[in-house]
CSV table of C-alpha atoms in Angstrom, one decimal:
chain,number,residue,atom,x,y,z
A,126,UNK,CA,-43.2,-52.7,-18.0
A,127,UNK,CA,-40.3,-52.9,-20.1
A,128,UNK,CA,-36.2,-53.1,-19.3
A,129,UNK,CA,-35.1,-54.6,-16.3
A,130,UNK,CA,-37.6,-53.3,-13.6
A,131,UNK,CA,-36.1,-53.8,-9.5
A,132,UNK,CA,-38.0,-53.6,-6.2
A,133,UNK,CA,-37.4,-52.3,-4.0
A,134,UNK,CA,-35.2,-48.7,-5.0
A,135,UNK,CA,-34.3,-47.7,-1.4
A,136,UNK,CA,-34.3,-50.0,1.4
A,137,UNK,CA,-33.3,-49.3,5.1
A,138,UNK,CA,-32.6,-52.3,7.0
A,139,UNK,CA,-31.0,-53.4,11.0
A,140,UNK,CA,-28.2,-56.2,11.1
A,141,UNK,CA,-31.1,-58.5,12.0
A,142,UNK,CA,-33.4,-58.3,10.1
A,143,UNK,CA,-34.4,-60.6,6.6
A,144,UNK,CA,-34.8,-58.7,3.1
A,145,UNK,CA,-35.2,-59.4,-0.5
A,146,UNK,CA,-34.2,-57.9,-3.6
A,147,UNK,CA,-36.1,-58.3,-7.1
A,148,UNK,CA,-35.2,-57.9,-10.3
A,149,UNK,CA,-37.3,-58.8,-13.7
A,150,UNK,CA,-36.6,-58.6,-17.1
A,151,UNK,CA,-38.8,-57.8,-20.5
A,152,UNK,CA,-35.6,-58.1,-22.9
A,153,UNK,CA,-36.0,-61.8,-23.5
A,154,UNK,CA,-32.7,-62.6,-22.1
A,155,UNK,CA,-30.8,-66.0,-21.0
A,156,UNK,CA,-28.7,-64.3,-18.5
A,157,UNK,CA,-29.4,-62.3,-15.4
A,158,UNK,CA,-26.7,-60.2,-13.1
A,159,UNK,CA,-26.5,-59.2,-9.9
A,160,UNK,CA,-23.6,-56.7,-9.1
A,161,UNK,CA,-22.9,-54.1,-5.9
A,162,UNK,CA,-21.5,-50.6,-6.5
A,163,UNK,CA,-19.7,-48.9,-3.6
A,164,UNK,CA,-18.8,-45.0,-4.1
A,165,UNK,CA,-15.5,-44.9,-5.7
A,166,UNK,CA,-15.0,-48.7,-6.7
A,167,UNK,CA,-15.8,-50.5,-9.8
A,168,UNK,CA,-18.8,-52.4,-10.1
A,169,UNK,CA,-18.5,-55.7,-8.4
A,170,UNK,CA,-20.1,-59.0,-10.2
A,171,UNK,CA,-22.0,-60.9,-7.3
A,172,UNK,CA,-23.8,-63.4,-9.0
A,173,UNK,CA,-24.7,-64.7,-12.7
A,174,UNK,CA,-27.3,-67.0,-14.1
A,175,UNK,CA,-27.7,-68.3,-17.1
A,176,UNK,CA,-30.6,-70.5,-18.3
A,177,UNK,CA,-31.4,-69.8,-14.4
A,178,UNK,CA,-28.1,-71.4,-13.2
A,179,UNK,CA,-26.1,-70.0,-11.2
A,180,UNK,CA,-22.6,-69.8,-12.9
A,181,UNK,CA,-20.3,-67.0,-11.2
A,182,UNK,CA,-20.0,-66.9,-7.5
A,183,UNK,CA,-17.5,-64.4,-6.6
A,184,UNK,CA,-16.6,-65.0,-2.9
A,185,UNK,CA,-20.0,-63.5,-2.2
A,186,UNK,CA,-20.4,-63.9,1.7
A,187,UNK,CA,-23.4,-66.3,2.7
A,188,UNK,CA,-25.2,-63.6,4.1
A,189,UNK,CA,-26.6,-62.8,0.2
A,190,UNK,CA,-28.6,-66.0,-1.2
A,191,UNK,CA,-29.4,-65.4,-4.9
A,192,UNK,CA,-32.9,-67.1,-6.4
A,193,UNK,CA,-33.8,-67.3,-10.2
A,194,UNK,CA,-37.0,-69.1,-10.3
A,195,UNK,CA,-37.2,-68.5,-14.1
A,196,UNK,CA,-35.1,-66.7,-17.0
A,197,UNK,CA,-37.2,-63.2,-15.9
A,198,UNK,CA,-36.5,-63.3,-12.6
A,199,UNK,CA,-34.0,-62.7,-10.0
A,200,UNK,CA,-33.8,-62.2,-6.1
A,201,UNK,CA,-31.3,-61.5,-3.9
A,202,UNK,CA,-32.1,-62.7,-0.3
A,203,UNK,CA,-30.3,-60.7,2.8
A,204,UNK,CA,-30.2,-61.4,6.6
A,205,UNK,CA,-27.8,-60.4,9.0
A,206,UNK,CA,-25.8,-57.6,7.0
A,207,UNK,CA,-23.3,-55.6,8.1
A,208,UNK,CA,-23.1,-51.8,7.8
A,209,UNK,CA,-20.5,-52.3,4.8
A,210,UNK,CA,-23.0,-53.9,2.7
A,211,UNK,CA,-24.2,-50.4,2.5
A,212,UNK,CA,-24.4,-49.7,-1.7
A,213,UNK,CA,-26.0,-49.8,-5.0
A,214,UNK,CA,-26.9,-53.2,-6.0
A,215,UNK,CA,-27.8,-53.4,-9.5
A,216,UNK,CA,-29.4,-55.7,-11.5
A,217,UNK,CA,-28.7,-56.6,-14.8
A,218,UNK,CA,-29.7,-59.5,-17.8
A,219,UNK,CA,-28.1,-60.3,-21.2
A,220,UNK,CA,-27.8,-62.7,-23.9
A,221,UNK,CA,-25.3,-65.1,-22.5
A,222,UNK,CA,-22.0,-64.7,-25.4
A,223,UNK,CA,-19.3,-62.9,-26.7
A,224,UNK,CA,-21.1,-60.1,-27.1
A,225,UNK,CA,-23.5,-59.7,-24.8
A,226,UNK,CA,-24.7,-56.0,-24.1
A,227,UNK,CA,-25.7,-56.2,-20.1
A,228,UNK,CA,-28.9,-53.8,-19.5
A,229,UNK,CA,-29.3,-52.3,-16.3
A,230,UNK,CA,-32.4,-52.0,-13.5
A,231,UNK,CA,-32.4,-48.7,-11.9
A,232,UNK,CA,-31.1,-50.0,-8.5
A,233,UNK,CA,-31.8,-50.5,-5.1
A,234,UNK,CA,-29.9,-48.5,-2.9
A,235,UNK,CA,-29.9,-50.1,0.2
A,236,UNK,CA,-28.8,-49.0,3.8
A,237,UNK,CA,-28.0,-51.2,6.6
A,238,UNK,CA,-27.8,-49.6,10.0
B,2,UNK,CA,-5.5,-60.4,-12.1
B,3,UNK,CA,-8.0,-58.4,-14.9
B,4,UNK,CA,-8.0,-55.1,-14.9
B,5,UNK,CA,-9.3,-52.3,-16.2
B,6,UNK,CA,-8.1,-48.7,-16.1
B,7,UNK,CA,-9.7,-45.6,-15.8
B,8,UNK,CA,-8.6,-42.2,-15.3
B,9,UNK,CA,-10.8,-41.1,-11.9
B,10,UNK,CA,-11.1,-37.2,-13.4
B,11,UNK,CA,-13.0,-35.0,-12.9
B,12,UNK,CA,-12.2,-34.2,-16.8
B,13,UNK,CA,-13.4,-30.7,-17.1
B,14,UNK,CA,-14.8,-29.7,-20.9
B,15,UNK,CA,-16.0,-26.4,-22.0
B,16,UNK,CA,-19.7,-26.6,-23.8
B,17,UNK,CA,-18.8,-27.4,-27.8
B,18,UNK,CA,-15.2,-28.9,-27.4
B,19,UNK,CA,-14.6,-32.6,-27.9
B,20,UNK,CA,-14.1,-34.8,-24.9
B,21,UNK,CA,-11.6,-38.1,-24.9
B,22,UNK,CA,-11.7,-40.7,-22.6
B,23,UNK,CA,-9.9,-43.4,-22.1
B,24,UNK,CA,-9.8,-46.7,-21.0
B,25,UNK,CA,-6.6,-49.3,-20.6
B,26,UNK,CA,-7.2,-53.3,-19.9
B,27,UNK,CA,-4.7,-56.0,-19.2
B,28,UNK,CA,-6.3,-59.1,-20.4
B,29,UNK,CA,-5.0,-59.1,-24.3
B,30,UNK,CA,-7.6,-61.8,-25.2
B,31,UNK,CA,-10.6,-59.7,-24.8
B,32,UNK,CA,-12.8,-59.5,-27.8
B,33,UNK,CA,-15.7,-57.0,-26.1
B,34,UNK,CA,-15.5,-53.6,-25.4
B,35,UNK,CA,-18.6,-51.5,-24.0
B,36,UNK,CA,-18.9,-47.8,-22.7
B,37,UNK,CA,-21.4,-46.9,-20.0
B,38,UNK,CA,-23.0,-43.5,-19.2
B,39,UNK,CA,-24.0,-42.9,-15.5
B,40,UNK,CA,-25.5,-40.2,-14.4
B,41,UNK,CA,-25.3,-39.4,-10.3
B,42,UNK,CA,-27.8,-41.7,-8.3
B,43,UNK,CA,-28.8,-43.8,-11.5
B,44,UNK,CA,-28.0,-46.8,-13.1
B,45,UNK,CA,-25.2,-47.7,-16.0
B,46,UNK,CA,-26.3,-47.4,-19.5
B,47,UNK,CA,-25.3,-48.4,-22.3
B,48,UNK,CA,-23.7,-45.6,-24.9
B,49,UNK,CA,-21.0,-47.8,-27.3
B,50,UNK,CA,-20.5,-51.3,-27.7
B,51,UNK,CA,-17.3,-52.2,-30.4
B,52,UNK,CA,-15.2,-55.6,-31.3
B,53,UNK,CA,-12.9,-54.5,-33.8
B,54,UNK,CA,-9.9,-52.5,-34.5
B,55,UNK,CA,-10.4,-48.9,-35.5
B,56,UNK,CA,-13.9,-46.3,-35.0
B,57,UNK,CA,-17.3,-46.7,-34.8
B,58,UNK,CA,-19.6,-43.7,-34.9
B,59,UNK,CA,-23.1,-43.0,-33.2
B,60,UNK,CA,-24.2,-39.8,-33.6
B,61,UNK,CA,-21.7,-37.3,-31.3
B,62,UNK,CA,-20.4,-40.7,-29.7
B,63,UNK,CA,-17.2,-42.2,-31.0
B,64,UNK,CA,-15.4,-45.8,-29.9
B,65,UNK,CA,-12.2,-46.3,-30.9
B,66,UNK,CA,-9.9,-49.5,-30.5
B,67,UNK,CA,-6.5,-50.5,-30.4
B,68,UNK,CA,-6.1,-54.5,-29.2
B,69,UNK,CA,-2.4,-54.1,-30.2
B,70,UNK,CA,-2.0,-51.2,-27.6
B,71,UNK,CA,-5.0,-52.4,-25.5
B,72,UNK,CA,-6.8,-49.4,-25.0
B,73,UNK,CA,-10.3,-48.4,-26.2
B,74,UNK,CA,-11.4,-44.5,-25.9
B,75,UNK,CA,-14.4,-42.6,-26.3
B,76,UNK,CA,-15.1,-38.6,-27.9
B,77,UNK,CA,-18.3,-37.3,-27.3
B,78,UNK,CA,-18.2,-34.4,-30.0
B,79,UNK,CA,-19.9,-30.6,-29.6
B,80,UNK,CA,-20.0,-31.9,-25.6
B,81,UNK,CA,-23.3,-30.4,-23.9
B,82,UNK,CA,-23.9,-30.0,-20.5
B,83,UNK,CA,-26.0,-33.1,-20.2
B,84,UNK,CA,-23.0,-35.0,-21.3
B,85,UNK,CA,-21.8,-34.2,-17.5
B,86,UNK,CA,-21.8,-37.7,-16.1
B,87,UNK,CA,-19.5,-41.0,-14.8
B,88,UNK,CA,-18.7,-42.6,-17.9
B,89,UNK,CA,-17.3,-46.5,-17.6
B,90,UNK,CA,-15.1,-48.8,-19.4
B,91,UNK,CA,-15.9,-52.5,-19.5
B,92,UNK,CA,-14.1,-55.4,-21.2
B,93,UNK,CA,-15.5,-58.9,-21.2
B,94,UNK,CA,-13.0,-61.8,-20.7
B,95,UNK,CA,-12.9,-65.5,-21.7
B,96,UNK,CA,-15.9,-66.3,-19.4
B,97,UNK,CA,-18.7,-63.6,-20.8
B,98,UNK,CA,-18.4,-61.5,-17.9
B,99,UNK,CA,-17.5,-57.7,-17.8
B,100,UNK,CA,-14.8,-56.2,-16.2
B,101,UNK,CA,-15.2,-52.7,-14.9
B,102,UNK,CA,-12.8,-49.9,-14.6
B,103,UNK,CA,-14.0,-47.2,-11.6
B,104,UNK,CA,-14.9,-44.8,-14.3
B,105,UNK,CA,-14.3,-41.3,-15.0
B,106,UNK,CA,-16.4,-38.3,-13.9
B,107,UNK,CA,-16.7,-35.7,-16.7
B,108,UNK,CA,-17.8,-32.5,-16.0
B,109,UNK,CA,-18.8,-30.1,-19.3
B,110,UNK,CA,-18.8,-26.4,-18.3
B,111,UNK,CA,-21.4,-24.1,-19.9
């Protein structure tokens, strides 16, 4: 494997039910992203961790729980979702500094009936 | 509040010209500047990164950057139709993190 790999790419899921999302990287980076893309809005920043703490939580409802268990690693835990959680949530890592390239997973795009 | 600005398009190119997009931000400290390509059901990736006034080339892919004006553009010269894509803006602030404009959908006619 090499990049930022995610599982799972499409997920369909009730209000009730409890998913995860995973995300490694191969890059050797010190920062991991997770961010939501609606159709026709900029990418939103969810969560960031760096050295596998979190440091950004941007008014994230508590119905998404990030995990990073290591610098390669990244999950994003879901329960009880509403229908507007519906998007592309992507994953991202870094080196954590002024000029940090973020590199992209290919996505999960997720559903929630 | 940051922002970045993008027009939304679509910006429609014939096959050969030179297409120019642009990007406008608001936070005047921001020292980053990166240009994503993505294509329709994939993820963002990573065409130009640049950090200081004036061009930098990479192959048909051109950054430019004004910090004075705030604004950083791409050309994509001798445009094919695989250029055809959703091409973002981002700008990191103070605090490492990106800030994205909505992007803009161009559209290279054959």
């Amino acid at each position: 494997e090499t990049g930022v790999t995610q599982t799972p790419r499409h997920l369909v899921m009730g209000m009730t039910n409890k998913k995860s999302l995973k995300c490694e990287q191969h890059l050797g980076h010190n920062a991991m992203y997770w961010y939501k893309q609606s159709a026709k809005k900029p990418l939103e920043l969810m969560f960031v961790y760096s050295l596998e703490e979190r440091v950004e939580n941007n008014s994230v409802p508590s119905r998404f729980s990030p995990e990073c268990p290591n610098s390669s690693h990244l999950f994003l835990h879901l329960h009880t979702l509403q229908p507007e959680d519906s998007a592309l949530y992507l994953c991202a890592s870094s080196h954590r500094g002024p000029y940090n390239e973020q590199f992209f997973g290919p996505g999960t795009r997720l559903t929630v009936l | 509040q940051k922002e970045v600005e993008q027009n939304s398009g679509p910006l429609s190119v014939p096959e050969g010209a030179i297409a120019s997009l642009n990007c406008t931000y608001s936070d005047r400290g921001s020292q980053s500047f990166f240009w994503y390509r993505q294509y329709s059901g994939k993820s963002p990736e990573l065409i130009m990164s640049i950090y200081s006034n004036g061009d930098k080339e990479d192959g048909r892919f051109t950054a430019q950057l004004n910090k004075a004006s705030q604004y950083v553009s791409l050309l994509i010269r001798d445009s094919q139709p695989s250029d055809s894509a959703t091409y973002l803006c981002a700008v990191m602030d103070s605090n490492y993190q990106l800030i994205w404009g909505a992007g803009t959908k161009l559209i290279i006619k054959p």
